[in-house]
Structures are given as C-alpha cells and as structure tokens.
Amino acid sequence: MSRTAVITGLGTVGPAGAGREALWQALEDGAARTTELGPLGPLAGGTNDRSPWLTLRPEVRWAGVVDPACLGSWLGAREARRMSRPSRFAVAAARMALEDAHDPSAGADGGWSVDSDDLGVILSTTFGPTAVTEELLEQILLAGPETASPFLFAESVANAPAAQVARLIGARGANLTVTQRDAGPLIAVRKAVAEIRTGRSERMFAGAVDEATAFLQALLDRLGVAARGSGGAPPVARPFDRARNGTVLAEGATVLLIEEERAARARGGPILGRIIAGGEAFDPTADRCRWGTGHALLGRALADILSRAGLAPSDIDLVVSGASGSREGDRMEALTLRTAWTAAGSGSLLPPVLAPRAVLGELGGGHLAAAVALLGAVPEGRTLARPAGFQDADPDLGVEPFGGPLPTGGEGPFRILVQTVSAGGPASWLVLETPEVAA
Amino acid sequence: MNTPRAQTFVVTGLGAVSAWGWSRADLWRGLLSGRTAIGPLDRFPAEEQRTRLAAQAPEPPAGLAAGISDWNALSQAERFAVVAALEAVRQAGLPPTPHSPDAEAALPPHRTGVFFGGSTAGMFETEETIRALLAGESGTPITPLTSQPLDNPTGAVARRLGAAGPVVTVSSACASGTQAVGLALDALRAGEVDVAVAGGADSLCRLTYAGFNALRVVDADACRPFREGRQGMSLGEGAGVLIIESLERALARGATILGTCLGVGNSCDAHHMTAPRADGLGAALATERALEDAGVTAAEVAFLNAHGTGTPLNDASEWRGFARALGPRAAEIPLTATKASVGHLLGASGALEAVASLLCLDGRVIHPTPGDGTVDPETPAHLVRGDALAIEQPGVAVSTSFGFGGANAAAVFGPAREVAGVGRAAVGEEVA
C-alpha cells in the first residue's frame, strides 16, 4: 500500500517575524522588511573592526533580518546562548511546526510522542552558519589558530542547525543537511518525503535555514547580484520587472512537519496539504555563480516530472516561483515555466505566478513557507498584494508577479507548483495540493 | 534474511584522490602497503597546533592538469572531485562528455544524477582571500570567495560530465559521503536516474585543522584507530567517486561489475554537538537500518570498514554500536579503518571509504589498518593489522560514517561475484 506524505505543521521565521500570520501580513501588504546594516548595527559581522566586510566597501548595506525578539516564545535565553543564529532560527521554526501540528483534543502530547527513533530532520542551507564561520576565521587568521574557539567550530558546520533541532526535540531518525543553494529547500522536502514513502520514517522535519551577514551582503554586492536602490533608498527586489536589478538578501528558517498521511489522520492531526510530486534537474551550461542558458532542458525536466506524476500543466492552479529580482535568474524562472507549459500544447496557459521573494527576500525558504501557507488560505479566499516594487513586466519573460484575490481553482484539489532555478545550475520543483480530496 | 530488493544496483566505476595519489590505483597500492600516508603538513602553517601532521594529497602528476580545461579556476576540492569522477566514468566505460560520438555508451544527460558529500568546498581558497582582505592588501581579487558554496565540487562534476538530472549536495559533517551514496541509491530505486555519480570531496583548510585542534581530538602522531592509548584523529583530503547503475543496464552495455550497492541507513544521536553517545545507540541504529535496507543480516557481514577516527570517544562509541547491531559476531568480523592510512577526509571520508570497501570486495582482501600497538581491550575488534587479510567467506562490507551533531550513516556493499554469475572471475585480479 502506498504511503502518502502530508504537511501537518509549518514553522517560519524571517524578516516579517515569526509564524504564519506574520508571513501573511507581509504577503498581503507586499512590502519587504529590510534593515540597514552597519558596523555597530545588526550583522556587524564578527567582533573585530577589521572584519573583512568593511574592506569590501559595499555600496548596498540593506538586508532582511530576523528580529531576535520574535524568537523569544520558542527559545530560552540559555539555549540561545549555546547556538549560532541559524540554529536558533531552525529550532524556533521546528518547535513552531510541532505546535502547529498539535491536536489539542488528543491530549497533552497531541496523541503522539516526538521523542522518536522514526522522527528525522532534513534541512537545507545555502551558506551555513556564516557569522560564526567569519568569527572563527578572524580568530585563526588574526590571533592565530591556537585561539580558535571550540564552540564556534562546532557551530560552524553546515549541519549544526539540523543537529540542534534533533538534539533538542529528540529526533533519532535520518539527519541530513542539503547544501544545494536556492534549490535546497525543495530538495530537502523531497528527501523527507522519500524517507516517509519508503517507510524509513513516520515523520520528518524538513525545510531551510540561512542567515544574512554583512560580509555575505558585501560579497553579493561586489558580485553584482544585490539589488540597488536609487538615491540611497533601500533596494527593492522586482521579480519579473523590466527594471529589476538584483536580489535582496534575507535570512530566516522554514520548517515543515511532514507525516505519513494515515498516521497523521489517525492521530487527528491537521492536514495542511499533500506533497504529490517533485524533482530536480541541473543546467550544465551554468557556471559556478551565474545562471546558464539551459531553460529548454530544465523546462523539459519539469514537464517530465509533472507527467510522471500523472499531471498536466493545466492541473496546476498557481505557481510559486523562486524569482527574486535577478536579471538572469528571473529569466530562467520564467523561460523554464514557459517551456514546460508550451511542451504541453498550445492551449495550456500559465496559471498565476507568485514571487514571494519580492517580499520575503532571498534565503531561509520563505517561498516554500509562502506556498504552504497559501494552501491553507485557499478556502479563505485571501488577497495577495502585488510586490510593492513591481512596475512594468519584462516583455521578454511573458510572466508577471501575481497580485489579487487568491484563485480558488476548479473542481478537485487546488495545486501549487513550487519552483526554484538557482545560480550554478540546480533547479528543483514540488507540487503541493489542498487536502480536501485526501482519502 | 530480510526481504531482498526487487532490483540490484551495481558499481561499475570507481575513482579516488587521496594522500597516496591521484588515482584509485595509488589508493589501493597505498592501502595494501600497510603504511600510512599521514605526514608533515605544508599546505599552511601549523606551528602552534597540537599536531603538524596530515594526509595531504601530493602534487598532481604531470599532464593531469593539462587535460582539464579550467584547472586553474577550480578549488582544490573541485579538482579532487573532478579527477575522481573522470576516473570513475572512464572505468565504467561511460565517456565523460555527453557529446561523445558513441551516443549509446555516453552518459544520458537527463538520466544522470550527481550526489556528493562535502564539508568545506573552497574554504582553503576563501581563507587565503580573507587573510589578504584582513591584511588590507589592495586589489585582492574576490573571485576565490565564489568557491565557498558547499555544492561547488558537485556542480563542477556535473558540468564536466554534462549531467542534467538531479544534482544534490549533502553536508552533514563527516557523515556526508555515505549519505550521498544513500541519496544516489534512493534516486536509482525511485527510477529518477539511470546512472548515479556518487561521492564526496574535501580539502585541508585552516578552519578544520584549527577547529579539531581546538577540540583537542587530534593525535600529535598519525592516528591509530582502535588501538590502546590512541590519542585522536589525523586530517586528510581527497575524493572518492562511485558510478552506480542497475544490474540490467550494466549488463546490457557490457560493463564490468565491481560490486553491488545494497543499502544505506541513517540515524541521529540527538545527544551532543561534538561528542558521540557513549552507548553507541546512534551508530547501532544506522548500522541496523543499513543492513535492513540491504536485505542482509549480521551473519552475512564479511568485514567492517569502520569510521574509526582514532579518538578515544569515537572508537569506543562505534564499537558499542557494532556490538549492539551485530551481536556476539561483532568481535569475530574482520574490521579495518581506512583513516589510519589516508587520514580523515571529513565530508568525503564516507565516499573514499566506500571506494576502499569496494576495492577490498573486488580484490577479495581486506586492507590492513596501519599503526602500532595492541587493540584496545575496550574495543575488542578483530582489527586487520600487518598484512591484508583474504576474504575467506562470501559476504558484504559495512562502511560507517559518523559526524558532528550526531549524524550517523552506514552503507552496505556486496561483491560482484554474488551477482548472478557476473563480475570478475579471478581472485586477486588487479583492480586498478
């Protein structure tokens, strides 16, 4: 008998705050939350005024950062002191997802124990715990390797957030950290689904975590990737806009609790959505830090993934795109979608395309969180703002970011395709659907 | 016996870069020698550290770099990954470019996936650049900083091979390489790829060298896993790559079968960020899950390729894990620890040790574990020492990897000769 994976909990931490409602407020007003970085402000980057970020002399010093106060309900001060910022984000989001999945009517423990051999964790991170790595490198390079802090070293590894989630929640199942840039969050979810479908785990935490540091921001600026504001104004990401000029770095964590559907229903857990398909592909024409020209190849891969799942492009009601305002990246996002839809036949029109990174920023799995939140909002008919910075659609792309009342779809489940086409070549997809027709 | 899998997946190509050299032949000769490649480190200064040793890859042989077009733009870890991958696809008889005139034999781009583990990627190159920035050296190029994302070695391999299927990097500290093999096996079983390029690559860098020194888990001398009085680990670098495909596909194209990839198991200690569980529960869970995934029992294990870092805590925890998972047989099963020969390759260690395990299965001998001293009575393993040990009874190899944060993984590999009358015929046939 096949095992289906369902999402029963969503935890989200980002520049908009913590929790689903904070996320919704951001999506409904369409405005990004960014903060100016400085040597004495957030994300100063290490403790030394020789921090290398200053030597990069960034022109853009804005990023979407997490207000630490929003973590207070989820993380004790003593716990937080022993963690890097990404670990704090991940643990807070995982605990939020657990609470989200909790069925109060089932008793104090929600009808199931979370200290479990078959509870696993698969998180994705693009850059890992960057701030502690920067600080550790400063120690080693400036004061000598013998001054290296064991604590910083332990927290500098990419899998520290996943390990902290497992340690604090008692998850002895598979524990993996995917590092495939922006494509990672969807890959992490897919791998978690595989754990459940194969029967190796009953429930999994899956998602993404990343932090923004001043050094990272400065590097993206020097590489010409960061969006620029005019006249000293904060930069704005303009996905699919003719005048888009880059992305806005942001940080946060998105953690889903994914369970085997029958087990979740048996315990009376809330079903936020089902994960019905997904896949990955790679554009080998991309170089190490840019996008390539292989949209035809990626579009064909997407069409194949849908086809293998018994879906046609016309079955998709909404696309949540990873477009973030990058000139090359948004082009690849748009052309990949158009290729897949064209392959399905001339009568197949692209559904509305949402670009939540305009509001939520580049990292931390915000667009995955948005997709899951949207599933739950379909019956409510909420209205999404078009991103505040959007002005004119890029005529070369044939896609513009959606704003307006959330479409309700037709008969049957509402299906959302989530897509990310990342710099460096990797691309990933997930198809989610509302749970109405679940058995 | 557990339920056997419906489909068998076989290994048709192996590639390796290690302190013994830039090929699997170098690795195999070094492993069989019973000596260690751990020696003085000269990649960067280490005067103030507990140890000044590492298993550092030698300079590449003349002509190797010339055959790789963008060699100078690649980080050390990317070079290791690319060289090992090219060696593996060549052995598998798969031209390393999708533009081969022999389209039937080429890697099928959409059906080829690359699954790699690693933990530092271009950190060594990043350190050099940050050092220059901190020193205020004007005109410091920042391009080397782009080598830092952990997926770079994976991407370098995928681009070189023209792979257009799933490309996935896993960075779960020292469990990464074995987890990458597991992701590859999952993708094959799910029918998402026809050919999986699985492996890992990591290079020495100041950050990990200073970090492990700071944790006081390094041995001042070469590591001595499972020996009494062992003091800690020795760092290494390199890459290991496996080409995995279905038995049917391999037979149809006339490939040589080197071994089988039977199963992988994962677990987490959920205990501590750097120390393993003393009772070995996490290690046991990973081993038991790998055996179950492979459809074999403890009675069928021919040898263990232990994580065997040489730290007092890790080896003790691992041994207790084996005792839990394998029962009384644990002390009878021959055990080797590749790290005593090539150091700890961190995120790549599981991949290189998978290559070593398959070379052992193919050569029907278990490579010895270098190092002096008696076996620790607290870890009474049947440690293979001195000379290589012939594999007398057919069976599988279990290779384990345990990382920071309690990430545990184990993989099970089988010999080619047990696959329906195929594979190498001669005992001790030269494998490289």
XYZ file of N, CA and C in Angstrom, chain B residues 110-306:
591
model
N 19.904 13.623 -19.087
C 18.739 13.794 -18.228
C 18.595 12.696 -17.191
N 19.239 11.578 -17.436
C 19.074 10.426 -16.551
C 20.326 10.172 -15.716
N 21.212 11.173 -15.707
C 22.417 11.057 -14.894
C 22.317 12.024 -13.727
N 22.454 11.513 -12.526
C 22.422 12.356 -11.335
C 23.782 12.374 -10.659
N 24.068 13.477 -9.989
C 25.327 13.596 -9.238
C 24.975 13.861 -7.776
N 25.482 13.019 -6.895
C 25.158 13.092 -5.465
C 26.479 13.114 -4.705
N 26.754 14.236 -4.099
C 28.063 14.406 -3.478
C 27.926 14.868 -2.042
N 28.906 14.486 -1.239
C 29.012 14.995 0.120
C 30.295 15.784 0.279
N 30.252 16.739 1.174
C 31.450 17.531 1.442
C 31.190 18.466 2.596
N 32.262 19.001 3.166
C 32.048 19.859 4.330
C 32.754 21.197 4.255
N 33.696 21.363 3.335
C 34.406 22.650 3.313
C 34.521 23.272 1.925
N 34.345 22.525 0.870
C 34.420 23.029 -0.509
C 35.640 23.938 -0.677
N 35.417 25.201 -1.030
C 36.543 26.103 -1.302
C 37.002 26.887 -0.087
N 36.899 26.317 1.092
C 37.295 27.056 2.294
C 38.773 27.430 2.271
N 39.631 26.542 1.788
C 41.057 26.862 1.760
C 41.291 28.118 0.913
N 40.677 28.183 -0.250
C 40.853 29.343 -1.124
C 40.211 30.577 -0.502
N 39.073 30.393 0.177
C 38.402 31.509 0.852
C 39.300 32.084 1.941
N 39.931 31.194 2.696
C 40.812 31.651 3.776
C 41.927 32.526 3.228
N 42.507 32.131 2.126
C 43.589 32.917 1.547
C 43.112 34.321 1.195
N 41.903 34.388 0.656
C 41.365 35.691 0.246
C 41.022 36.541 1.463
N 40.413 35.935 2.452
C 40.052 36.706 3.650
C 41.316 37.157 4.383
N 42.314 36.315 4.392
C 43.577 36.734 5.009
C 44.108 37.991 4.313
N 44.045 37.999 2.995
C 44.534 39.165 2.252
C 43.669 40.391 2.518
N 42.348 40.176 2.610
C 41.456 41.303 2.894
C 41.732 41.865 4.285
N 41.906 40.971 5.252
C 42.167 41.426 6.625
C 43.498 42.155 6.710
N 44.427 41.749 5.883
C 45.738 42.401 5.891
C 45.710 43.706 5.116
N 44.550 44.000 4.516
C 44.411 45.254 3.772
C 45.180 45.268 2.471
N 45.436 44.101 1.924
C 46.180 44.040 0.659
C 45.298 44.573 -0.460
N 45.744 45.630 -1.070
C 44.906 46.269 -2.085
C 44.814 45.399 -3.326
N 43.679 45.519 -3.975
C 43.475 44.789 -5.218
C 43.279 43.294 -5.042
N 42.925 42.886 -3.825
C 42.698 41.455 -3.605
C 41.506 40.983 -4.437
N 41.701 40.024 -5.324
C 40.553 39.537 -6.103
C 39.597 38.752 -5.205
N 38.324 38.945 -5.417
C 37.348 38.241 -4.576
C 36.816 36.977 -5.240
N 37.225 36.727 -6.469
C 36.708 35.542 -7.164
C 36.876 34.254 -6.363
N 38.004 34.054 -5.661
C 38.123 32.792 -4.905
C 37.016 32.598 -3.875
N 36.396 33.694 -3.434
C 35.317 33.535 -2.459
C 34.126 32.794 -3.061
N 34.016 32.829 -4.368
C 32.890 32.129 -5.003
C 33.077 30.616 -4.980
N 34.243 30.163 -4.552
C 34.454 28.710 -4.447
C 33.882 28.154 -3.153
N 33.396 29.036 -2.269
C 32.999 28.610 -0.942
C 31.687 27.809 -0.884
N 30.639 28.138 -1.652
C 29.411 27.339 -1.515
C 29.695 25.836 -1.589
N 29.050 25.108 -0.689
C 29.410 23.708 -0.484
C 29.032 22.809 -1.659
N 28.214 23.308 -2.565
C 27.830 22.493 -3.717
C 28.817 22.633 -4.871
N 29.850 23.429 -4.723
C 30.731 23.676 -5.863
C 31.414 22.422 -6.416
N 31.961 21.538 -5.581
C 32.546 20.326 -6.171
C 31.503 19.493 -6.933
N 30.294 19.429 -6.402
C 29.223 18.689 -7.077
C 28.930 19.322 -8.433
N 28.785 20.636 -8.432
C 28.494 21.334 -9.676
C 29.616 21.180 -10.685
N 30.855 21.222 -10.205
C 31.993 21.067 -11.123
C 31.952 19.702 -11.802
N 31.588 18.682 -11.048
C 31.478 17.335 -11.628
C 30.326 17.279 -12.625
N 29.177 17.827 -12.226
C 28.002 17.767 -13.109
C 28.266 18.498 -14.422
N 28.892 19.652 -14.342
C 29.191 20.397 -15.574
C 30.162 19.616 -16.445
N 31.173 19.032 -15.803
C 32.191 18.302 -16.563
C 31.577 17.103 -17.274
N 30.615 16.451 -16.628
C 30.012 15.249 -17.205
C 28.791 15.567 -18.063
N 28.366 16.830 -18.046
C 27.156 17.177 -18.783
C 25.903 16.605 -18.160
N 25.939 16.332 -16.866
C 24.778 15.741 -16.185
C 23.666 16.772 -16.060
N 22.456 16.359 -16.392
C 21.312 17.277 -16.321
C 20.186 16.723 -15.465
N 20.442 15.628 -14.785
C 19.450 15.077 -13.860
C 19.598 15.709 -12.489
N 19.113 15.043 -11.456
C 19.235 15.601 -10.107
C 20.697 15.780 -9.717
N 20.999 16.927 -9.140
C 22.344 17.198 -8.630
C 22.160 17.664 -7.192
N 22.648 16.873 -6.268
C 22.346 17.114 -4.858
C 23.627 17.024 -4.026
N 23.824 18.029 -3.195
C 24.960 18.028 -2.272
C 24.437 17.897 -0.855
N 25.122 17.062 -0.091
C 24.743 16.915 1.302
C 25.963 17.262 2.151
N 25.722 18.031 3.196
C 26.823 18.439 4.067
C 26.418 18.212 5.514
N 26.484 16.976 5.916
C 26.160 16.573 7.287
C 27.453 16.172 7.981
N 28.414 17.077 7.943
C 29.730 16.858 8.529
C 30.310 15.546 7.992
N 30.846 14.707 8.884
C 31.612 13.544 8.427
C 30.730 12.395 7.947
N 29.414 12.530 8.065
C 28.512 11.509 7.530
C 28.162 11.785 6.065
N 28.609 12.907 5.529
C 28.126 13.375 4.224
C 28.353 12.376 3.091
N 29.565 11.844 2.985
C 29.884 10.987 1.844
C 29.005 9.742 1.793
N 28.783 9.133 2.941
C 27.929 7.939 2.972
C 26.476 8.318 2.706
N 26.051 9.448 3.231
C 24.683 9.898 2.942
C 24.503 10.166 1.449
N 25.548 10.664 0.798
C 25.443 10.913 -0.651
C 25.214 9.603 -1.405
N 25.897 8.551 -0.978
C 25.671 7.238 -1.597
C 24.215 6.817 -1.386
N 23.686 7.101 -0.202
C 22.286 6.767 0.077
C 21.326 7.540 -0.792
N 21.596 8.819 -1.007
C 20.716 9.605 -1.871
C 20.769 9.090 -3.305
N 21.968 8.678 -3.735
C 22.099 8.123 -5.083
C 21.281 6.839 -5.216
N 21.390 5.994 -4.213
C 20.654 4.725 -4.253
C 19.145 4.969 -4.254
N 18.704 5.921 -3.467
C 17.275 6.273 -3.464
C 16.815 6.725 -4.845
N 17.616 7.572 -5.489
C 17.223 8.100 -6.803
C 17.157 6.977 -7.839
N 18.087 6.025 -7.746
C 18.058 4.875 -8.660
C 16.833 4.012 -8.405
N 16.569 3.725 -7.136
C 15.418 2.886 -6.799
C 14.108 3.540 -7.220
N 14.047 4.865 -7.116
C 12.815 5.575 -7.475
C 12.678 5.760 -8.976
N 13.684 5.337 -9.726
C 13.622 5.476 -11.179
C 13.854 6.894 -11.664
N 14.448 7.729 -10.823
C 14.676 9.122 -11.218
C 15.932 9.269 -12.065
N 16.860 8.345 -11.935
C 18.085 8.381 -12.737
C 18.406 6.961 -13.195
N 19.199 6.891 -14.274
C 19.714 5.601 -14.731
C 21.146 5.395 -14.254
N 21.862 6.495 -14.140
C 23.260 6.435 -13.696
C 23.436 7.442 -12.575
N 24.010 6.990 -11.474
C 24.286 7.897 -10.356
C 25.789 8.011 -10.158
N 26.239 9.243 -10.109
C 27.634 9.529 -9.784
C 27.624 9.961 -8.319
N 28.118 9.084 -7.459
C 28.017 9.342 -6.020
C 29.411 9.476 -5.429
N 29.565 10.447 -4.555
C 30.890 10.585 -3.964
C 31.005 11.717 -2.994
N 32.223 12.155 -2.825
C 32.482 13.263 -1.910
C 33.878 13.791 -2.127
N 34.078 15.048 -1.760
C 35.398 15.667 -1.899
C 35.569 16.717 -0.811
N 36.736 16.766 -0.236
C 37.074 17.810 0.739
C 38.575 18.049 0.706
N 38.953 19.282 0.999
C 40.387 19.590 1.047
C 40.765 20.098 2.429
N 42.027 19.973 2.737
C 42.523 20.512 4.002
C 42.376 22.028 4.008
N 42.074 22.579 5.169
C 41.997 24.034 5.299
C 42.298 24.412 6.749
N 42.592 25.676 6.944
C 42.954 26.148 8.281
C 41.805 25.971 9.265
N 40.583 26.219 8.782
C 39.437 26.218 9.687
C 39.241 24.853 10.351
N 39.230 23.792 9.556
C 39.020 22.481 10.172
C 40.262 22.033 10.938
N 41.433 22.396 10.420
C 42.666 21.989 11.114
C 42.725 22.638 12.499
N 42.470 23.933 12.551
C 42.485 24.632 13.846
C 41.304 24.192 14.708
N 40.172 23.953 14.087
C 38.978 23.585 14.836
C 39.128 22.255 15.557
N 39.612 21.246 14.848
C 39.794 19.946 15.511
C 40.921 20.003 16.540
N 41.936 20.824 16.266
C 42.969 21.033 17.290
C 42.361 21.669 18.530
N 41.478 22.658 18.313
C 40.862 23.343 19.454
C 40.012 22.381 20.282
N 39.398 21.435 19.607
C 38.593 20.437 20.326
C 39.466 19.373 21.000
N 40.759 19.432 20.744
C 41.719 18.502 21.334
C 41.382 17.051 20.980
N 41.014 16.835 19.732
C 40.690 15.474 19.288
C 41.665 14.992 18.220
N 42.801 15.670 18.069
C 43.794 15.225 17.093
C 44.952 14.548 17.834
N 45.542 13.607 17.142
C 46.723 12.923 17.678
C 47.957 13.682 17.181
N 48.939 13.865 18.050
C 50.171 14.521 17.618
C 50.894 13.670 16.583
N 50.699 12.363 16.676
C 51.273 11.440 15.688
C 50.146 10.937 14.778
N 50.492 10.050 13.880
C 49.459 9.504 12.987
C 48.420 8.739 13.811
N 47.167 8.856 13.408
C 46.083 8.252 14.192
C 46.209 6.725 14.229
N 45.673 6.129 15.281
C 45.774 4.671 15.469
C 44.416 4.140 15.922
N 43.470 4.049 14.998
C 42.108 3.631 15.373
C 42.090 2.289 16.110
N 41.285 2.252 17.140
C 41.012 1.046 17.921
C 42.232 0.505 18.673
N 43.326 1.272 18.655
C 44.499 0.838 19.420
C 44.409 1.387 20.837
N 45.016 0.647 21.741
C 45.112 1.109 23.120
C 45.971 2.371 23.157
N 45.552 3.344 23.928
C 46.325 4.571 24.077
C 46.216 5.528 22.908
N 45.262 5.294 22.033
C 45.097 6.198 20.888
C 44.777 7.605 21.405
N 45.191 8.608 20.637
C 45.075 9.992 21.110
C 44.125 10.844 20.285
N 43.780 10.387 19.106
C 42.886 11.220 18.300
C 43.045 10.965 16.819
N 42.503 11.886 16.050
C 42.414 11.720 14.608
C 43.563 12.419 13.877
N 43.678 12.117 12.586
C 44.574 12.842 11.692
C 43.753 13.271 10.481
N 43.890 14.513 10.098
C 43.085 15.009 8.973
C 43.695 14.609 7.633
N 42.834 14.487 6.646
C 43.274 14.153 5.303
C 42.468 14.919 4.274
N 42.678 14.591 3.025
C 41.932 15.259 1.958
C 41.866 14.350 0.745
N 40.932 14.671 -0.146
C 40.808 13.889 -1.361
C 39.362 13.722 -1.776
N 39.126 12.690 -2.553
C 37.773 12.440 -3.068
C 37.605 10.966 -3.371
N 36.382 10.523 -3.302
C 36.033 9.182 -3.741
C 34.757 9.251 -4.558
N 34.702 8.498 -5.640
C 33.517 8.534 -6.514
C 33.150 7.121 -6.957
N 31.843 6.848 -6.950
C 31.301 5.564 -7.409
C 30.327 5.826 -8.552
N 30.364 4.996 -9.556
C 29.329 5.009 -10.591
C 28.382 3.845 -10.285
N 27.125 4.187 -10.058
C 26.152 3.157 -9.677
C 25.037 3.133 -10.719
N 24.627 1.964 -11.107
C 23.543 1.815 -12.085
C 22.880 0.463 -11.843
N 21.799 0.209 -12.549
C 21.116 -1.065 -12.339
C 21.922 -2.188 -12.973
N 21.783 -3.365 -12.399
C 22.472 -4.543 -12.954
C 22.071 -4.744 -14.408
N 20.783 -4.592 -14.692
C 20.300 -4.814 -16.056
C 20.972 -3.870 -17.047
N 21.077 -2.614 -16.659
C 21.682 -1.636 -17.555
C 23.163 -1.936 -17.749
N 23.820 -2.269 -16.651
C 25.255 -2.549 -16.735
C 25.516 -3.762 -17.628
N 24.708 -4.797 -17.463
C 24.892 -5.995 -18.291
C 24.591 -5.697 -19.757
N 23.554 -4.909 -19.983
C 23.152 -4.612 -21.361
C 24.247 -3.875 -22.116
N 25.000 -3.074 -21.409
C 26.047 -2.338 -22.135
C 27.426 -2.980 -21.946
N 27.446 -4.145 -21.336
C 28.691 -4.893 -21.229
C 29.682 -4.337 -20.235
N 29.202 -3.641 -19.229
C 30.112 -3.049 -18.246
C 30.638 -4.118 -17.295
N 31.813 -3.867 -16.751
C 32.363 -4.752 -15.722
C 31.744 -4.391 -14.377
N 31.266 -5.416 -13.681
C 30.641 -5.188 -12.377
C 31.724 -5.264 -11.301
N 31.869 -4.229 -10.531
C 32.893 -4.206 -9.482
C 32.333 -4.596 -8.124
N 31.035 -4.468 -7.959
C 30.405 -4.776 -6.674
C 28.973 -4.289 -6.704
N 28.288 -4.482 -5.607
C 26.896 -4.040 -5.528
C 26.750 -3.004 -4.423
N 25.808 -2.113 -4.632
C 25.462 -1.113 -3.617
C 24.100 -1.542 -3.072
N 24.102 -2.060 -1.862
C 22.926 -2.774 -1.380
C 22.009 -1.956 -0.485
N 22.566 -1.088 0.325
C 21.679 -0.353 1.230
C 22.419 0.669 2.059
N 21.663 1.631 2.549
C 22.216 2.700 3.392
C 21.239 2.962 4.538
N 21.776 3.224 5.707
C 20.937 3.570 6.854
C 21.438 4.838 7.521
N 20.508 5.625 8.029
C 20.849 6.888 8.701
C 20.243 6.906 10.100
N 20.864 7.668 10.968
C 20.274 7.920 12.278
C 20.899 9.190 12.846
N 20.382 9.619 13.972
C 20.977 10.759 14.661
C 21.076 10.435 16.152
N 22.192 10.811 16.739
C 22.351 10.601 18.188
C 21.360 11.451 18.978
N 21.052 12.644 18.467
C 20.196 13.594 19.194
C 20.719 13.780 20.620
N 21.997 14.011 20.713
C 22.650 13.942 22.021
C 23.565 15.127 22.280
N 24.531 15.397 21.414
C 25.566 16.402 21.682
C 26.102 16.893 20.342
N 26.624 18.138 20.331
C 27.076 18.690 19.057
C 28.388 18.086 18.572
N 29.247 17.655 19.483
C 30.537 17.115 19.020
C 30.839 15.715 19.558
N 30.255 15.340 20.661
C 30.577 14.032 21.253
C 29.539 12.992 20.855
N 29.988 11.775 20.575
C 29.020 10.706 20.264
C 28.360 10.189 21.532
N 27.250 9.519 21.358
C 26.625 8.849 22.514
C 27.558 7.751 23.005
N 27.787 7.720 24.296
C 28.712 6.724 24.839
C 28.194 5.308 24.624
N 26.852 5.151 24.594
C 26.310 3.790 24.483
C 26.247 3.286 23.041
N 26.627 4.116 22.086
C 26.662 3.669 20.696
C 25.305 3.466 20.049
N 24.249 3.980 20.652
C 22.908 3.745 20.113
C 22.764 4.289 18.690
N 23.256 5.495 18.472
C 23.113 6.093 17.139
C 23.845 5.284 16.084
N 25.064 4.870 16.416
C 25.845 4.056 15.476
C 25.132 2.738 15.197
N 24.565 2.156 16.251
C 23.851 0.883 16.085
C 22.629 1.054 15.193
N 21.873 2.120 15.426
C 20.671 2.344 14.607
C 21.029 2.476 13.136
N 22.072 3.253 12.834
C 22.467 3.435 11.428
C 22.880 2.102 10.819
N 23.650 1.317 11.560
C 24.117 0.025 11.047
C 22.940 -0.933 10.833
N 22.053 -0.995 11.815
C 20.889 -1.885 11.686
C 20.018 -1.463 10.497
N 19.830 -0.171 10.351
C 18.990 0.308 9.243
C 19.641 0.023 7.889
N 20.956 0.126 7.839
C 21.640 -0.172 6.572
C 21.495 -1.649 6.222
N 21.669 -2.501 7.206
C 21.523 -3.947 6.954
C 20.099 -4.266 6.507
N 19.132 -3.665 7.180
C 17.730 -3.893 6.804
C 17.465 -3.394 5.394
N 17.979 -2.208 5.092
C 17.789 -1.635 3.758
C 18.412 -2.531 2.695
N 19.541 -3.152 3.059
C 20.242 -4.021 2.110
C 19.604 -5.409 2.017
N 18.768 -5.727 2.985
C 18.162 -7.059 2.985
C 19.138 -8.141 3.403
N 20.076 -7.818 4.264
C 21.021 -8.829 4.746
C 21.028 -8.820 6.281
N 21.614 -9.858 6.844
C 21.689 -9.962 8.305
C 23.141 -9.810 8.767
N 23.286 -9.705 10.064
C 24.634 -9.583 10.628
C 25.495 -10.781 10.259
N 24.877 -11.936 10.095
C 25.637 -13.150 9.777
C 26.292 -13.076 8.408
N 25.820 -12.180 7.580
C 26.340 -12.090 6.212
C 27.415 -11.019 6.052
N 27.829 -10.409 7.146
C 28.839 -9.341 7.053
C 30.228 -9.972 6.989
N 30.944 -9.697 5.887
C 32.287 -10.253 5.707
C 33.333 -9.389 6.394
N 33.159 -8.073 6.360
C 34.086 -7.197 7.080
C 33.445 -5.838 7.311
N 34.042 -5.131 8.250
C 33.590 -3.780 8.592
C 34.675 -2.797 8.184
N 34.266 -1.734 7.497
C 35.195 -0.613 7.300
C 34.702 0.483 8.234
N 35.318 0.539 9.406
C 34.799 1.387 10.473
C 35.067 2.865 10.202
